[in-house]
Short mmCIF file of C-alpha atoms in Angstrom, two decimals:
data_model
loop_
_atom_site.label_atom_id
_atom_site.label_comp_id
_atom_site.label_asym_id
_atom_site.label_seq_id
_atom_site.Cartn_x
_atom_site.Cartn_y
_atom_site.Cartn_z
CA UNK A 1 39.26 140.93 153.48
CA UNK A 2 37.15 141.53 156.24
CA UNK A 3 39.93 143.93 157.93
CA UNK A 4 39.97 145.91 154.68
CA UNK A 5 36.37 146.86 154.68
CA UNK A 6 36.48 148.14 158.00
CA UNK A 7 39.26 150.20 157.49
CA UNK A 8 37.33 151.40 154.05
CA UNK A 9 34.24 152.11 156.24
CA UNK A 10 36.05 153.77 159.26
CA UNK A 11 37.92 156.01 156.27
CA UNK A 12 34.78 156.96 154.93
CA UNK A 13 33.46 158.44 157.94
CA UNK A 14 36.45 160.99 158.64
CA UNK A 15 35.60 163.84 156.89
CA UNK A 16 37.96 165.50 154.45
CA UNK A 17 39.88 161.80 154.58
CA UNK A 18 39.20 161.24 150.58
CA UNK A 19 38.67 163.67 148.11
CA UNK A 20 36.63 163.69 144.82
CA UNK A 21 38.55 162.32 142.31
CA UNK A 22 40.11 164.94 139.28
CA UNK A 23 40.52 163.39 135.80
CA UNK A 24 42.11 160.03 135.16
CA UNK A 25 45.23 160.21 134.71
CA UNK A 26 46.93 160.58 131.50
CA UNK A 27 48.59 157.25 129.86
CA UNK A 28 51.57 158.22 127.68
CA UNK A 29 51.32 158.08 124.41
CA UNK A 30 47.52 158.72 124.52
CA UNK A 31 44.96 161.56 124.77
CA UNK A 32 43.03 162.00 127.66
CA UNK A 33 39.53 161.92 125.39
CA UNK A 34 38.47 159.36 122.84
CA UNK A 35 38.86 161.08 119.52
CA UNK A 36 37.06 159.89 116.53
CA UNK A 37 37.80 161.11 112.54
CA UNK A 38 37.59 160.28 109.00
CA UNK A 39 40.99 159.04 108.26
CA UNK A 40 42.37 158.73 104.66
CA UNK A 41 45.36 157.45 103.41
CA UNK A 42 47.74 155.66 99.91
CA UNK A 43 45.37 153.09 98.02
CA UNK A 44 45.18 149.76 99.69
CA UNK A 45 45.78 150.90 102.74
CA UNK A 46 43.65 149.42 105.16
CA UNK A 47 43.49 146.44 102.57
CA UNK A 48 42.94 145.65 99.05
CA UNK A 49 40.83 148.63 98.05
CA UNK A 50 40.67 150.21 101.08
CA UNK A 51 41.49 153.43 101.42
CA UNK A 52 39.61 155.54 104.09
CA UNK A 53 38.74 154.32 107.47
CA UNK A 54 37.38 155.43 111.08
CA UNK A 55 40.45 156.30 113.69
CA UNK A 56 39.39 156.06 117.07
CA UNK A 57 42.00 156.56 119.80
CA UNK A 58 43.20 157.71 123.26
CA UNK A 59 41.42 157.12 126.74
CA UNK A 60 37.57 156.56 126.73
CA UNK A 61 36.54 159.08 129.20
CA UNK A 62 32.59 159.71 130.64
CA UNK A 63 31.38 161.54 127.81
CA UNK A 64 32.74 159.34 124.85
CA UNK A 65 29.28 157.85 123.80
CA UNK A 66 27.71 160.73 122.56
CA UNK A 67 30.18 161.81 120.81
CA UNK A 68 31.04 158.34 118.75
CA UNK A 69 26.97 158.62 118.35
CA UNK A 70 26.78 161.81 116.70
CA UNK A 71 30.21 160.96 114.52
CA UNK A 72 28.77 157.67 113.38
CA UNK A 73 25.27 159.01 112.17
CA UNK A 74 27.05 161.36 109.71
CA UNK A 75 29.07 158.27 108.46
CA UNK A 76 26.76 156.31 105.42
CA UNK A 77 29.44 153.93 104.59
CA UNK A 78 29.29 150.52 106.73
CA UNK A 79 32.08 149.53 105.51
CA UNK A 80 34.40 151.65 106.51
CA UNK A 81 36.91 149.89 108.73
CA UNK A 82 37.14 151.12 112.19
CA UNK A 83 40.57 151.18 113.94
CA UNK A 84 40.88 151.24 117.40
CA UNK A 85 44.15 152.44 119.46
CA UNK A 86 43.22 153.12 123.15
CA UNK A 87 44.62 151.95 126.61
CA UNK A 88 41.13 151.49 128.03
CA UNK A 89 39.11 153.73 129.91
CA UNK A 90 35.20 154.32 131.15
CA UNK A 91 33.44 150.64 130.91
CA UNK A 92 29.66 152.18 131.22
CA UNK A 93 30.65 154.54 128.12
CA UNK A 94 32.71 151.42 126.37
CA UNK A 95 29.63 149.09 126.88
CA UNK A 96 27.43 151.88 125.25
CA UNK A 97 29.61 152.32 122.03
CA UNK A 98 30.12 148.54 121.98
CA UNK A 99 26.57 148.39 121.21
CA UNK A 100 26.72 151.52 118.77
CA UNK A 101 28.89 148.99 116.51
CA UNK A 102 27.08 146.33 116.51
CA UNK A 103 23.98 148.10 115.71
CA UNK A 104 26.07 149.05 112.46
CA UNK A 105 27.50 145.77 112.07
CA UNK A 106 30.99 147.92 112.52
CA UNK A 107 34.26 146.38 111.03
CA UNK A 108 37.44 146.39 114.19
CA UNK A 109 40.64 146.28 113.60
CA UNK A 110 43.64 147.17 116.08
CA UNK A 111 45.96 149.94 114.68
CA UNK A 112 47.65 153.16 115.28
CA UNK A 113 46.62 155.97 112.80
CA UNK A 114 49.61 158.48 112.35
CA UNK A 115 47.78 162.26 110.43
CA UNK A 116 50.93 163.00 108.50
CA UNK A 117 49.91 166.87 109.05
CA UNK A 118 51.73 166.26 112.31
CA UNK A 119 55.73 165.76 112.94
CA UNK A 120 56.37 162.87 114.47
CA UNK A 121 55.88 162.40 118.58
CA UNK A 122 53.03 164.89 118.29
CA UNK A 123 50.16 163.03 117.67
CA UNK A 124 48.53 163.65 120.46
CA UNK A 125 49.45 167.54 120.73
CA UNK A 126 46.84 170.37 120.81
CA UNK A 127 47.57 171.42 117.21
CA UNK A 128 47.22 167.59 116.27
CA UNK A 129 44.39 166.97 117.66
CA UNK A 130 42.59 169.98 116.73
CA UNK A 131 43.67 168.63 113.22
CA UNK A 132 41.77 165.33 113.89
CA UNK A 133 38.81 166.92 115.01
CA UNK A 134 38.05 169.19 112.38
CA UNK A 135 35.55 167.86 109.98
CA UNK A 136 36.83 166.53 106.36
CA UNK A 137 39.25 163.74 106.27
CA UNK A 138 42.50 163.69 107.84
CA UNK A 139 45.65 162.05 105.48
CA UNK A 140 47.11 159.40 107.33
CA UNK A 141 49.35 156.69 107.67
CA UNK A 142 48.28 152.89 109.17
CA UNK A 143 50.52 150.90 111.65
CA UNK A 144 49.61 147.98 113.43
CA UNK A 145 52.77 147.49 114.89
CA UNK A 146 52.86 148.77 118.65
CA UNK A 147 48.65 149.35 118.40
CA UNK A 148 47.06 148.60 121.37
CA UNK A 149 43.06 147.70 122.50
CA UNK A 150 43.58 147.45 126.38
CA UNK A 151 41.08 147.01 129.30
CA UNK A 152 37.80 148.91 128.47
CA UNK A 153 38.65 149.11 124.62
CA UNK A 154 38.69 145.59 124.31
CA UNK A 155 34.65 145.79 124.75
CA UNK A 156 34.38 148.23 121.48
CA UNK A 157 36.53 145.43 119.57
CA UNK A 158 33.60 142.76 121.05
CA UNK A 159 30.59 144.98 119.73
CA UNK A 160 32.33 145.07 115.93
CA UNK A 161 30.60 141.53 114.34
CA UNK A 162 33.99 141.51 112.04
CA UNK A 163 36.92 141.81 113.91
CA UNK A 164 40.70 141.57 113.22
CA UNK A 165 44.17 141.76 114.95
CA UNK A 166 47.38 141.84 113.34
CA UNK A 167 50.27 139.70 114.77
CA UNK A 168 52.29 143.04 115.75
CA UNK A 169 48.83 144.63 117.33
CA UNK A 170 47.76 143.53 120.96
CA UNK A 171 44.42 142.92 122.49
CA UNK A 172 45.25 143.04 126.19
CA UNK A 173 42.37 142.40 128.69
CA UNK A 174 42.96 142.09 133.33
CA UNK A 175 41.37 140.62 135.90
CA UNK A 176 39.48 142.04 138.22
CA UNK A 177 40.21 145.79 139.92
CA UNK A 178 37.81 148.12 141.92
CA UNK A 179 38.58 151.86 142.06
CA UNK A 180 36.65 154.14 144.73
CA UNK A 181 35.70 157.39 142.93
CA UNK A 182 34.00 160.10 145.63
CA UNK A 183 32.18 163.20 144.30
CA UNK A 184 30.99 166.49 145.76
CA UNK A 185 31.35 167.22 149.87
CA UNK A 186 33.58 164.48 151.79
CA UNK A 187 30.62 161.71 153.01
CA UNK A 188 29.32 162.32 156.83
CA UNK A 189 27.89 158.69 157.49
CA UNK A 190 28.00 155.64 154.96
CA UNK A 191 27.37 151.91 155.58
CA UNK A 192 26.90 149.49 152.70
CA UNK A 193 23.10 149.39 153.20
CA UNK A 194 22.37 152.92 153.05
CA UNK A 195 24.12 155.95 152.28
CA UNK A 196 23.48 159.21 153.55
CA UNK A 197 22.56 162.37 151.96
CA UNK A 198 25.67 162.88 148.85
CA UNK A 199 27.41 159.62 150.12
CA UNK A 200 29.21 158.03 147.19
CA UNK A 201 28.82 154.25 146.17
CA UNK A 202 31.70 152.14 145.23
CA UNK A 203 32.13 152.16 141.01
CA UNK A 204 33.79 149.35 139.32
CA UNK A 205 35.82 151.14 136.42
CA UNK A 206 37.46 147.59 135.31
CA UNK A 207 35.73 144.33 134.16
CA UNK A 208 35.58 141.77 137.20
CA UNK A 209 36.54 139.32 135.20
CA UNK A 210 36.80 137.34 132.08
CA UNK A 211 33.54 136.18 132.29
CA UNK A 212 32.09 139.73 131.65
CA UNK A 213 33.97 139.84 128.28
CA UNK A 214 31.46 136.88 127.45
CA UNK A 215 28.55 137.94 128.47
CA UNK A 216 28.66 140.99 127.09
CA UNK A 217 29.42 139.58 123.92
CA UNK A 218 25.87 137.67 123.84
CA UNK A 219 23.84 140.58 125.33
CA UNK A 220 24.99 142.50 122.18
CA UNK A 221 23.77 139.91 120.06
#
């Protein structure tokens, strides 16, 4: 372990030996921005009576939370299920809409909303998505089966107080994982203590551990 820092810290002082980071990669199957929308689909379907929910899916990326924010305001209806489809993402930004739900004592459940304006395998398309983000509500189909809440998404499911998984859905969560993201010019000088002038601190983009599921459960409480 020891040996690994080093070699972190010697890298860090080479300039031009790591770059600033571009966008996360793109999982397949998924957008590379959370996208919230009015969903509305055939009568019972998201449960006896129930026909109109919240989709939000894809990667949570760095500006997510404002954008839930502003969605949710203009939504009156509590009770509007919320379905969640995303491989993870930013924890600062899932951590801030966790607590968005909560305040609204949101309803979670883990499923894949399919807009039947789009042909199949193009969900996540330009001309689908610019579909989804127009305002109004979007006609849509519910699936559970193959729905995902992964990593960072599994925190939005925690801030929900009603939450629900179907046996075909998964709720996937990891251990611990640190990823280095650098920023503007490569660093000059860096030590743990004290950076210099535009040096970059280590950001943990993955919970540490279990643990952190449970406490941020009862901070939100």
């Amino acid at each position: 372990m020891l040996a690994r820092i080093l070699l972190l810290l010697a890298l860090l002082s080479l300039p031009g030996a790591l770059r600033a980071e571009g966008t996360p990669a793109e999982k397949p199957g998924f957008a590379s921005r959370l996208t919230i929308y009015l969903a509305k689909g055939a009568p019972d379907a998201c449960g006896p009576g129930c026909d109109c929910w919240i989709a939000i899916e894809g990667q949570i990326d760095q500006d997510a939370a404002s954008r839930i924010r502003r969605f949710l305001a203009g939504v009156k209806d509590l009770q509007r299920p919320i379905y969640l489809h995303s491989p993870g993402g930013n924890v600062e930004q899932s951590y801030v809409i966790a607590r968005l739900l909560r305040s609204r004592k949101a309803i979670a459940r883990v499923g894949r909303t399919i807009a039947t304006a789009c042909a199949a395998g193009t969900q996540i398309d330009a001309a689908c998505l610019k579909i989804k983000n127009a305002t109004g509500e979007v006609e849509a189909e519910l699936s559970t089966y193959h729905a995902m809440c992964n990593s960072a998404c599994g925190y939005l499911f925690l801030g929900a107080t009603s939450r629900e998984v179907a046996p075909d859905a998964a709720l996937a969560v990891h251990n611990s994982r640190l990823i280095l993201r650098f920023r503007g010019d490569p660093p000059r000088k860096w030590s743990p203590k004290r950076g210099g002038a535009g040096s970059p601190a280590p950001t943990a983009t993955a919970p540490r551990s279990l643990r952190r599921w449970e406490s941020a459960a009862s901070s939100m409480r």
